[in-house]
Amino acid sequence: MPLIEIENTGERFQQNDIDDCILRAGLASGLGLSYECNSGGCGSCKFELLEGEVETLWADAPGLSARDIKKNRRLACQSRALTDLRIKMHTAPEFCLPVLAKRQSLSLLERRAVTDDIAEFRFQVDNEAVFLPGQYALLHVPGVDSPRAYSMSNLPNQNGEWAFWIRRVANGAATTVLFDQLRRGDRLILDGPYGMAYLRPDSPRDVVCIAGGSGISPMLSIARAAASDPAMAGRRLDFFFGGRRPADLCGQLELAELSRGPGALVTYHCSISDPDVGSGWSGERGFIHELVQRQLGGQLSNRECYLAGPPPMVQATQRALLLDEGVSQDQVHFDRFF
Ligand SMILES: Cc1cc2nc3c(=O)[nH]c(=O)nc-3n(C[C@H](O)[C@H](O)[C@H](O)COP(=O)(O)OP(=O)(O)OC[C@H]3O[C@@H](n4cnc5c(N)ncnc54)[C@H](O)[C@@H]3O)c2cc1C
Ligand code: FES
């Protein structure tokens, strides 16, 4: 079993047989290896290989440039140690897993259409479902080489239920299997939970959740947790959802149910970004970060902000919050769906 030494911190960990990559082996050992997407897209898990040999799991991963490769840099989420290694990598306590990830077998309980391209998938495990609202898990989908990240939409629970809102991607390897081939009772492997964009219930601030497309999944989990927590009573949660077309809008029913909860008071806002939406649409138009600024501009620096969705939507929203609105970086928690 290869031993990995992080030269700049002196930390060491072992990659066990079950570990499929250096990142997840390090996190499982309790270390705070820098990461975000776990999927090869963001580049946060870059390390410099000083000594030893690794297998590259996805050579074309967009998180690594040709220049990085020349400089002997690799992605820890897309590399597996073949020998003992000496590496240089950023680590920090905020990356340590708040709930230790584990692998478990799940079976599909139910798939329910939410829109014409988003469905809710509910899976069952034998143990309690333990995660923090806003986190994601990796699903090993049968017949697909590498796992895909999906964010939980439900709350942690003793019944062992893990729910996800998943958007079908045209010709996508994993979503084609999930939507077209997976039947009730079929099993797959879940590895998780991961991610740092989870609800901070101890923050005294009001909350903003901002979702684009399938980014609604972790935002629903956060809203459900905030609305059901009596410790969050008296606080506001403004939930912003951006879709391209009116047919993309979803989540209103689930959020309306939360109005009876003992915790934060949830208000739903939505906007349509397609400039050709036509006169049949009388609601808000434009990108979702524009609506956030129209509704809450000047008040956002006092909010805890949670964001999820496609990278361009998250980047535009981050810019609006950090640069235009002066929100402090440590109040902005996000997941980009690469
Ligand atoms: C943190 C996070 C949370 C997410 N949460 C959700 C969610 O709640 N709901 C949702 O609908 N989507 C979510 N996604 C997106 C999801 O993980 C998939 O990218 C999406 O479902 C498309 O997968 P696909 O296999 O169908 O498409 P494909 O186009 O086949 O694959 C898309 C993604 O898979 C990965 N990938 C592709 N090829 C390889 C390879 N050879 N090796 C390794 N990785 C590869 C890349 O990340 C790529 O962007 C999330 C993504 C991230 C990073
Ligand atoms: S965590 Fe490895 S590329 Fe994003």
PDB file of N, CA and C in Angstrom, residues 180-259:
ATOM      1  N   ASP A 180     -32.355   6.172 -18.130  1.00  0.00           N
ATOM      2  CA  ASP A 180     -32.927   5.226 -19.109  1.00  0.00           C
ATOM      3  C   ASP A 180     -32.782   3.757 -18.717  1.00  0.00           C
ATOM      4  N   GLN A 181     -31.814   3.455 -17.837  1.00  0.00           N
ATOM      5  CA  GLN A 181     -31.555   2.039 -17.599  1.00  0.00           C
ATOM      6  C   GLN A 181     -31.782   1.590 -16.159  1.00  0.00           C
ATOM      7  N   LEU A 182     -31.608   2.499 -15.200  1.00  0.00           N
ATOM      8  CA  LEU A 182     -31.693   2.087 -13.797  1.00  0.00           C
ATOM      9  C   LEU A 182     -33.150   1.811 -13.425  1.00  0.00           C
ATOM     10  N   ARG A 183     -33.396   0.653 -12.841  1.00  0.00           N
ATOM     11  CA  ARG A 183     -34.754   0.267 -12.452  1.00  0.00           C
ATOM     12  C   ARG A 183     -34.831   0.207 -10.933  1.00  0.00           C
ATOM     13  N   ARG A 184     -36.067   0.292 -10.408  1.00  0.00           N
ATOM     14  CA  ARG A 184     -36.265   0.190  -8.960  1.00  0.00           C
ATOM     15  C   ARG A 184     -35.587  -1.087  -8.430  1.00  0.00           C
ATOM     16  N   GLY A 185     -34.825  -0.954  -7.345  1.00  0.00           N
ATOM     17  CA  GLY A 185     -34.136  -2.106  -6.757  1.00  0.00           C
ATOM     18  C   GLY A 185     -32.715  -2.280  -7.278  1.00  0.00           C
ATOM     19  N   ASP A 186     -32.368  -1.638  -8.400  1.00  0.00           N
ATOM     20  CA  ASP A 186     -30.986  -1.745  -8.911  1.00  0.00           C
ATOM     21  C   ASP A 186     -30.037  -1.082  -7.922  1.00  0.00           C
ATOM     22  N   ARG A 187     -28.812  -1.622  -7.864  1.00  0.00           N
ATOM     23  CA  ARG A 187     -27.869  -1.149  -6.851  1.00  0.00           C
ATOM     24  C   ARG A 187     -26.729  -0.368  -7.486  1.00  0.00           C
ATOM     25  N   LEU A 188     -26.217   0.615  -6.769  1.00  0.00           N
ATOM     26  CA  LEU A 188     -24.964   1.257  -7.154  1.00  0.00           C
ATOM     27  C   LEU A 188     -24.205   1.647  -5.898  1.00  0.00           C
ATOM     28  N   ILE A 189     -22.966   2.121  -6.099  1.00  0.00           N
ATOM     29  CA  ILE A 189     -22.119   2.432  -4.941  1.00  0.00           C
ATOM     30  C   ILE A 189     -22.087   3.942  -4.732  1.00  0.00           C
ATOM     31  N   LEU A 190     -22.275   4.352  -3.472  1.00  0.00           N
ATOM     32  CA  LEU A 190     -22.160   5.772  -3.096  1.00  0.00           C
ATOM     33  C   LEU A 190     -20.893   5.935  -2.264  1.00  0.00           C
ATOM     34  N   ASP A 191     -20.144   7.001  -2.542  1.00  0.00           N
ATOM     35  CA  ASP A 191     -18.962   7.337  -1.753  1.00  0.00           C
ATOM     36  C   ASP A 191     -19.155   8.777  -1.277  1.00  0.00           C
ATOM     37  N   GLY A 192     -19.213   8.977   0.010  1.00  0.00           N
ATOM     38  CA  GLY A 192     -19.410  10.347   0.489  1.00  0.00           C
ATOM     39  C   GLY A 192     -19.807  10.367   1.943  1.00  0.00           C
ATOM     40  N   PRO A 193     -20.122  11.534   2.498  1.00  0.00           N
ATOM     41  CA  PRO A 193     -20.316  12.802   1.792  1.00  0.00           C
ATOM     42  C   PRO A 193     -19.024  13.612   1.669  1.00  0.00           C
ATOM     43  N   TYR A 194     -19.046  14.526   0.671  1.00  0.00           N
ATOM     44  CA  TYR A 194     -17.952  15.465   0.437  1.00  0.00           C
ATOM     45  C   TYR A 194     -18.543  16.869   0.298  1.00  0.00           C
ATOM     46  N   GLY A 195     -17.632  17.869   0.247  1.00  0.00           N
ATOM     47  CA  GLY A 195     -18.044  19.245  -0.060  1.00  0.00           C
ATOM     48  C   GLY A 195     -18.084  20.146   1.165  1.00  0.00           C
ATOM     49  N   MET A 196     -17.817  21.416   0.909  1.00  0.00           N
ATOM     50  CA  MET A 196     -17.731  22.384   1.997  1.00  0.00           C
ATOM     51  C   MET A 196     -18.862  23.411   1.998  1.00  0.00           C
ATOM     52  N   ALA A 197     -19.765  23.329   0.987  1.00  0.00           N
ATOM     53  CA  ALA A 197     -20.824  24.344   0.888  1.00  0.00           C
ATOM     54  C   ALA A 197     -22.057  23.895   1.686  1.00  0.00           C
ATOM     55  N   TYR A 198     -21.857  23.540   2.947  1.00  0.00           N
ATOM     56  CA  TYR A 198     -22.965  23.056   3.770  1.00  0.00           C
ATOM     57  C   TYR A 198     -23.474  24.170   4.682  1.00  0.00           C
ATOM     58  N   LEU A 199     -24.709  24.018   5.140  1.00  0.00           N
ATOM     59  CA  LEU A 199     -25.349  25.038   5.991  1.00  0.00           C
ATOM     60  C   LEU A 199     -24.555  25.254   7.276  1.00  0.00           C
ATOM     61  N   ARG A 200     -24.340  26.544   7.587  1.00  0.00           N
ATOM     62  CA  ARG A 200     -23.703  26.909   8.873  1.00  0.00           C
ATOM     63  C   ARG A 200     -24.830  27.382   9.796  1.00  0.00           C
ATOM     64  N   PRO A 201     -25.479  26.461  10.556  1.00  0.00           N
ATOM     65  CA  PRO A 201     -26.636  26.877  11.363  1.00  0.00           C
ATOM     66  C   PRO A 201     -26.241  27.818  12.490  1.00  0.00           C
ATOM     67  N   ASP A 202     -24.953  27.825  12.870  1.00  0.00           N
ATOM     68  CA  ASP A 202     -24.537  28.677  13.994  1.00  0.00           C
ATOM     69  C   ASP A 202     -24.316  30.123  13.585  1.00  0.00           C
ATOM     70  N   SER A 203     -24.287  30.396  12.271  1.00  0.00           N
ATOM     71  CA  SER A 203     -24.122  31.790  11.854  1.00  0.00           C
ATOM     72  C   SER A 203     -25.389  32.559  12.238  1.00  0.00           C
ATOM     73  N   PRO A 204     -25.259  33.758  12.813  1.00  0.00           N
ATOM     74  CA  PRO A 204     -26.459  34.508  13.231  1.00  0.00           C
ATOM     75  C   PRO A 204     -27.138  35.224  12.063  1.00  0.00           C
ATOM     76  N   ARG A 205     -26.556  35.151  10.850  1.00  0.00           N
ATOM     77  CA  ARG A 205     -27.057  35.971   9.734  1.00  0.00           C
ATOM     78  C   ARG A 205     -28.276  35.345   9.055  1.00  0.00           C
ATOM     79  N   ASP A 206     -29.064  36.191   8.373  1.00  0.00           N
ATOM     80  CA  ASP A 206     -30.084  35.685   7.460  1.00  0.00           C
ATOM     81  C   ASP A 206     -29.359  34.994   6.304  1.00  0.00           C
ATOM     82  N   VAL A 207     -30.147  34.192   5.544  1.00  0.00           N
ATOM     83  CA  VAL A 207     -29.532  33.305   4.553  1.00  0.00           C
ATOM     84  C   VAL A 207     -30.016  33.664   3.149  1.00  0.00           C
ATOM     85  N   VAL A 208     -29.130  33.484   2.142  1.00  0.00           N
ATOM     86  CA  VAL A 208     -29.555  33.536   0.740  1.00  0.00           C
ATOM     87  C   VAL A 208     -29.093  32.238   0.088  1.00  0.00           C
ATOM     88  N   CYS A 209     -30.016  31.549  -0.602  1.00  0.00           N
ATOM     89  CA  CYS A 209     -29.647  30.373  -1.402  1.00  0.00           C
ATOM     90  C   CYS A 209     -29.850  30.762  -2.863  1.00  0.00           C
ATOM     91  N   ILE A 210     -28.835  30.507  -3.703  1.00  0.00           N
ATOM     92  CA  ILE A 210     -28.929  30.906  -5.113  1.00  0.00           C
ATOM     93  C   ILE A 210     -28.592  29.676  -5.966  1.00  0.00           C
ATOM     94  N   ALA A 211     -29.584  29.242  -6.768  1.00  0.00           N
ATOM     95  CA  ALA A 211     -29.405  28.006  -7.540  1.00  0.00           C
ATOM     96  C   ALA A 211     -29.651  28.260  -9.011  1.00  0.00           C
ATOM     97  N   GLY A 212     -28.833  27.618  -9.845  1.00  0.00           N
ATOM     98  CA  GLY A 212     -29.085  27.611 -11.280  1.00  0.00           C
ATOM     99  C   GLY A 212     -29.278  26.168 -11.712  1.00  0.00           C
ATOM    100  N   GLY A 213     -30.366  25.865 -12.441  1.00  0.00           N
ATOM    101  CA  GLY A 213     -30.608  24.511 -12.957  1.00  0.00           C
ATOM    102  C   GLY A 213     -30.608  23.471 -11.850  1.00  0.00           C
ATOM    103  N   SER A 214     -29.805  22.380 -12.045  1.00  0.00           N
ATOM    104  CA  SER A 214     -29.811  21.302 -11.049  1.00  0.00           C
ATOM    105  C   SER A 214     -29.126  21.722  -9.753  1.00  0.00           C
ATOM    106  N   GLY A 215     -28.536  22.913  -9.720  1.00  0.00           N
ATOM    107  CA  GLY A 215     -27.990  23.464  -8.469  1.00  0.00           C
ATOM    108  C   GLY A 215     -29.061  23.597  -7.395  1.00  0.00           C
ATOM    109  N   ILE A 216     -30.303  23.392  -7.782  1.00  0.00           N
ATOM    110  CA  ILE A 216     -31.390  23.457  -6.801  1.00  0.00           C
ATOM    111  C   ILE A 216     -31.296  22.321  -5.769  1.00  0.00           C
ATOM    112  N   SER A 217     -30.651  21.204  -6.136  1.00  0.00           N
ATOM    113  CA  SER A 217     -30.642  20.037  -5.244  1.00  0.00           C
ATOM    114  C   SER A 217     -30.046  20.362  -3.859  1.00  0.00           C
ATOM    115  N   PRO A 218     -28.785  20.839  -3.771  1.00  0.00           N
ATOM    116  CA  PRO A 218     -28.249  21.118  -2.429  1.00  0.00           C
ATOM    117  C   PRO A 218     -28.916  22.312  -1.769  1.00  0.00           C
ATOM    118  N   MET A 219     -29.457  23.258  -2.568  1.00  0.00           N
ATOM    119  CA  MET A 219     -30.110  24.428  -1.978  1.00  0.00           C
ATOM    120  C   MET A 219     -31.421  24.012  -1.298  1.00  0.00           C
ATOM    121  N   LEU A 220     -32.104  23.002  -1.875  1.00  0.00           N
ATOM    122  CA  LEU A 220     -33.315  22.476  -1.235  1.00  0.00           C
ATOM    123  C   LEU A 220     -32.980  21.869   0.111  1.00  0.00           C
ATOM    124  N   SER A 221     -31.869  21.128   0.157  1.00  0.00           N
ATOM    125  CA  SER A 221     -31.470  20.486   1.412  1.00  0.00           C
ATOM    126  C   SER A 221     -31.188  21.550   2.470  1.00  0.00           C
ATOM    127  N   ILE A 222     -30.487  22.621   2.059  1.00  0.00           N
ATOM    128  CA  ILE A 222     -30.164  23.711   2.998  1.00  0.00           C
ATOM    129  C   ILE A 222     -31.439  24.399   3.473  1.00  0.00           C
ATOM    130  N   ALA A 223     -32.368  24.674   2.537  1.00  0.00           N
ATOM    131  CA  ALA A 223     -33.623  25.344   2.926  1.00  0.00           C
ATOM    132  C   ALA A 223     -34.434  24.453   3.864  1.00  0.00           C
ATOM    133  N   ARG A 224     -34.464  23.143   3.562  1.00  0.00           N
ATOM    134  CA  ARG A 224     -35.221  22.220   4.425  1.00  0.00           C
ATOM    135  C   ARG A 224     -34.634  22.215   5.836  1.00  0.00           C
ATOM    136  N   ALA A 225     -33.300  22.210   5.920  1.00  0.00           N
ATOM    137  CA  ALA A 225     -32.656  22.178   7.240  1.00  0.00           C
ATOM    138  C   ALA A 225     -32.909  23.473   7.994  1.00  0.00           C
ATOM    139  N   ALA A 226     -32.788  24.609   7.300  1.00  0.00           N
ATOM    140  CA  ALA A 226     -32.957  25.905   7.979  1.00  0.00           C
ATOM    141  C   ALA A 226     -34.401  26.084   8.445  1.00  0.00           C
ATOM    142  N   ALA A 227     -35.373  25.641   7.615  1.00  0.00           N
ATOM    143  CA  ALA A 227     -36.787  25.837   7.964  1.00  0.00           C
ATOM    144  C   ALA A 227     -37.227  24.904   9.089  1.00  0.00           C
ATOM    145  N   SER A 228     -36.522  23.784   9.267  1.00  0.00           N
ATOM    146  CA  SER A 228     -36.975  22.840  10.299  1.00  0.00           C
ATOM    147  C   SER A 228     -36.185  22.988  11.601  1.00  0.00           C
ATOM    148  N   ASP A 229     -35.257  23.936  11.650  1.00  0.00           N
ATOM    149  CA  ASP A 229     -34.411  24.076  12.840  1.00  0.00           C
ATOM    150  C   ASP A 229     -34.939  25.221  13.717  1.00  0.00           C
ATOM    151  N   PRO A 230     -35.513  24.907  14.891  1.00  0.00           N
ATOM    152  CA  PRO A 230     -36.062  25.962  15.747  1.00  0.00           C
ATOM    153  C   PRO A 230     -35.000  27.002  16.116  1.00  0.00           C
ATOM    154  N   ALA A 231     -33.726  26.600  16.109  1.00  0.00           N
ATOM    155  CA  ALA A 231     -32.660  27.552  16.448  1.00  0.00           C
ATOM    156  C   ALA A 231     -32.532  28.635  15.368  1.00  0.00           C
ATOM    157  N   MET A 232     -33.135  28.397  14.183  1.00  0.00           N
ATOM    158  CA  MET A 232     -33.056  29.400  13.121  1.00  0.00           C
ATOM    159  C   MET A 232     -34.367  30.206  13.003  1.00  0.00           C
ATOM    160  N   ALA A 233     -35.264  30.033  13.966  1.00  0.00           N
ATOM    161  CA  ALA A 233     -36.530  30.795  13.949  1.00  0.00           C
ATOM    162  C   ALA A 233     -36.225  32.287  13.972  1.00  0.00           C
ATOM    163  N   GLY A 234     -37.036  33.055  13.220  1.00  0.00           N
ATOM    164  CA  GLY A 234     -36.843  34.508  13.203  1.00  0.00           C
ATOM    165  C   GLY A 234     -35.867  34.956  12.130  1.00  0.00           C
ATOM    166  N   ARG A 235     -35.203  33.981  11.479  1.00  0.00           N
ATOM    167  CA  ARG A 235     -34.283  34.386  10.403  1.00  0.00           C
ATOM    168  C   ARG A 235     -34.963  34.233   9.046  1.00  0.00           C
ATOM    169  N   ARG A 236     -34.535  35.045   8.082  1.00  0.00           N
ATOM    170  CA  ARG A 236     -35.074  34.975   6.715  1.00  0.00           C
ATOM    171  C   ARG A 236     -34.195  34.083   5.875  1.00  0.00           C
ATOM    172  N   LEU A 237     -34.793  33.342   4.958  1.00  0.00           N
ATOM    173  CA  LEU A 237     -34.020  32.626   3.932  1.00  0.00           C
ATOM    174  C   LEU A 237     -34.637  32.986   2.586  1.00  0.00           C
ATOM    175  N   ASP A 238     -33.908  33.742   1.765  1.00  0.00           N
ATOM    176  CA  ASP A 238     -34.390  34.075   0.420  1.00  0.00           C
ATOM    177  C   ASP A 238     -33.799  33.062  -0.539  1.00  0.00           C
ATOM    178  N   PHE A 239     -34.681  32.372  -1.263  1.00  0.00           N
ATOM    179  CA  PHE A 239     -34.282  31.284  -2.152  1.00  0.00           C
ATOM    180  C   PHE A 239     -34.448  31.774  -3.586  1.00  0.00           C
ATOM    181  N   PHE A 240     -33.339  31.864  -4.322  1.00  0.00           N
ATOM    182  CA  PHE A 240     -33.373  32.352  -5.707  1.00  0.00           C
ATOM    183  C   PHE A 240     -33.096  31.191  -6.643  1.00  0.00           C
ATOM    184  N   PHE A 241     -33.980  31.026  -7.642  1.00  0.00           N
ATOM    185  CA  PHE A 241     -33.767  29.959  -8.630  1.00  0.00           C
ATOM    186  C   PHE A 241     -33.780  30.551 -10.032  1.00  0.00           C
ATOM    187  N   GLY A 242     -32.739  30.253 -10.802  1.00  0.00           N
ATOM    188  CA  GLY A 242     -32.668  30.737 -12.178  1.00  0.00           C
ATOM    189  C   GLY A 242     -32.815  29.597 -13.169  1.00  0.00           C
ATOM    190  N   GLY A 243     -33.736  29.760 -14.134  1.00  0.00           N
ATOM    191  CA  GLY A 243     -33.891  28.770 -15.199  1.00  0.00           C
ATOM    192  C   GLY A 243     -33.757  29.477 -16.532  1.00  0.00           C
ATOM    193  N   ARG A 244     -33.583  28.684 -17.574  1.00  0.00           N
ATOM    194  CA  ARG A 244     -33.494  29.289 -18.908  1.00  0.00           C
ATOM    195  C   ARG A 244     -34.899  29.569 -19.435  1.00  0.00           C
ATOM    196  N   ARG A 245     -35.792  28.549 -19.265  1.00  0.00           N
ATOM    197  CA  ARG A 245     -37.163  28.662 -19.792  1.00  0.00           C
ATOM    198  C   ARG A 245     -38.149  28.532 -18.633  1.00  0.00           C
ATOM    199  N   PRO A 246     -39.396  29.007 -18.793  1.00  0.00           N
ATOM    200  CA  PRO A 246     -40.382  28.823 -17.716  1.00  0.00           C
ATOM    201  C   PRO A 246     -40.548  27.340 -17.344  1.00  0.00           C
ATOM    202  N   ALA A 247     -40.380  26.435 -18.331  1.00  0.00           N
ATOM    203  CA  ALA A 247     -40.550  25.009 -18.037  1.00  0.00           C
ATOM    204  C   ALA A 247     -39.461  24.482 -17.095  1.00  0.00           C
ATOM    205  N   ASP A 248     -38.372  25.251 -16.927  1.00  0.00           N
ATOM    206  CA  ASP A 248     -37.290  24.799 -16.029  1.00  0.00           C
ATOM    207  C   ASP A 248     -37.609  25.070 -14.562  1.00  0.00           C
ATOM    208  N   LEU A 249     -38.606  25.928 -14.306  1.00  0.00           N
ATOM    209  CA  LEU A 249     -38.845  26.345 -12.916  1.00  0.00           C
ATOM    210  C   LEU A 249     -39.319  25.166 -12.079  1.00  0.00           C
ATOM    211  N   CYS A 250     -38.786  25.055 -10.900  1.00  0.00           N
ATOM    212  CA  CYS A 250     -39.158  23.950 -10.016  1.00  0.00           C
ATOM    213  C   CYS A 250     -38.823  24.341  -8.584  1.00  0.00           C
ATOM    214  N   GLY A 251     -39.294  23.530  -7.650  1.00  0.00           N
ATOM    215  CA  GLY A 251     -38.964  23.739  -6.240  1.00  0.00           C
ATOM    216  C   GLY A 251     -40.014  24.529  -5.470  1.00  0.00           C
ATOM    217  N   GLN A 252     -40.985  25.188  -6.200  1.00  0.00           N
ATOM    218  CA  GLN A 252     -41.950  26.040  -5.476  1.00  0.00           C
ATOM    219  C   GLN A 252     -42.766  25.213  -4.472  1.00  0.00           C
ATOM    220  N   LEU A 253     -43.238  24.012  -4.905  1.00  0.00           N
ATOM    221  CA  LEU A 253     -44.104  23.210  -4.031  1.00  0.00           C
ATOM    222  C   LEU A 253     -43.349  22.768  -2.784  1.00  0.00           C
ATOM    223  N   GLU A 254     -42.113  22.288  -3.005  1.00  0.00           N
ATOM    224  CA  GLU A 254     -41.302  21.794  -1.882  1.00  0.00           C
ATOM    225  C   GLU A 254     -41.020  22.926  -0.901  1.00  0.00           C
ATOM    226  N   LEU A 255     -40.762  24.139  -1.432  1.00  0.00           N
ATOM    227  CA  LEU A 255     -40.447  25.257  -0.546  1.00  0.00           C
ATOM    228  C   LEU A 255     -41.704  25.768   0.150  1.00  0.00           C
ATOM    229  N   ALA A 256     -42.851  25.704  -0.541  1.00  0.00           N
ATOM    230  CA  ALA A 256     -44.104  26.154   0.085  1.00  0.00           C
ATOM    231  C   ALA A 256     -44.400  25.289   1.320  1.00  0.00           C
ATOM    232  N   GLU A 257     -44.094  23.995   1.235  1.00  0.00           N
ATOM    233  CA  GLU A 257     -44.331  23.099   2.381  1.00  0.00           C
ATOM    234  C   GLU A 257     -43.531  23.528   3.609  1.00  0.00           C
ATOM    235  N   LEU A 258     -42.399  24.228   3.366  1.00  0.00           N
ATOM    236  CA  LEU A 258     -41.527  24.589   4.483  1.00  0.00           C
ATOM    237  C   LEU A 258     -42.090  25.742   5.302  1.00  0.00           C
ATOM    238  N   SER A 259     -43.145  26.399   4.794  1.00  0.00           N
ATOM    239  CA  SER A 259     -43.662  27.572   5.516  1.00  0.00           C
ATOM    240  C   SER A 259     -44.240  27.168   6.869  1.00  0.00           C
TER     241      SER A 259
END
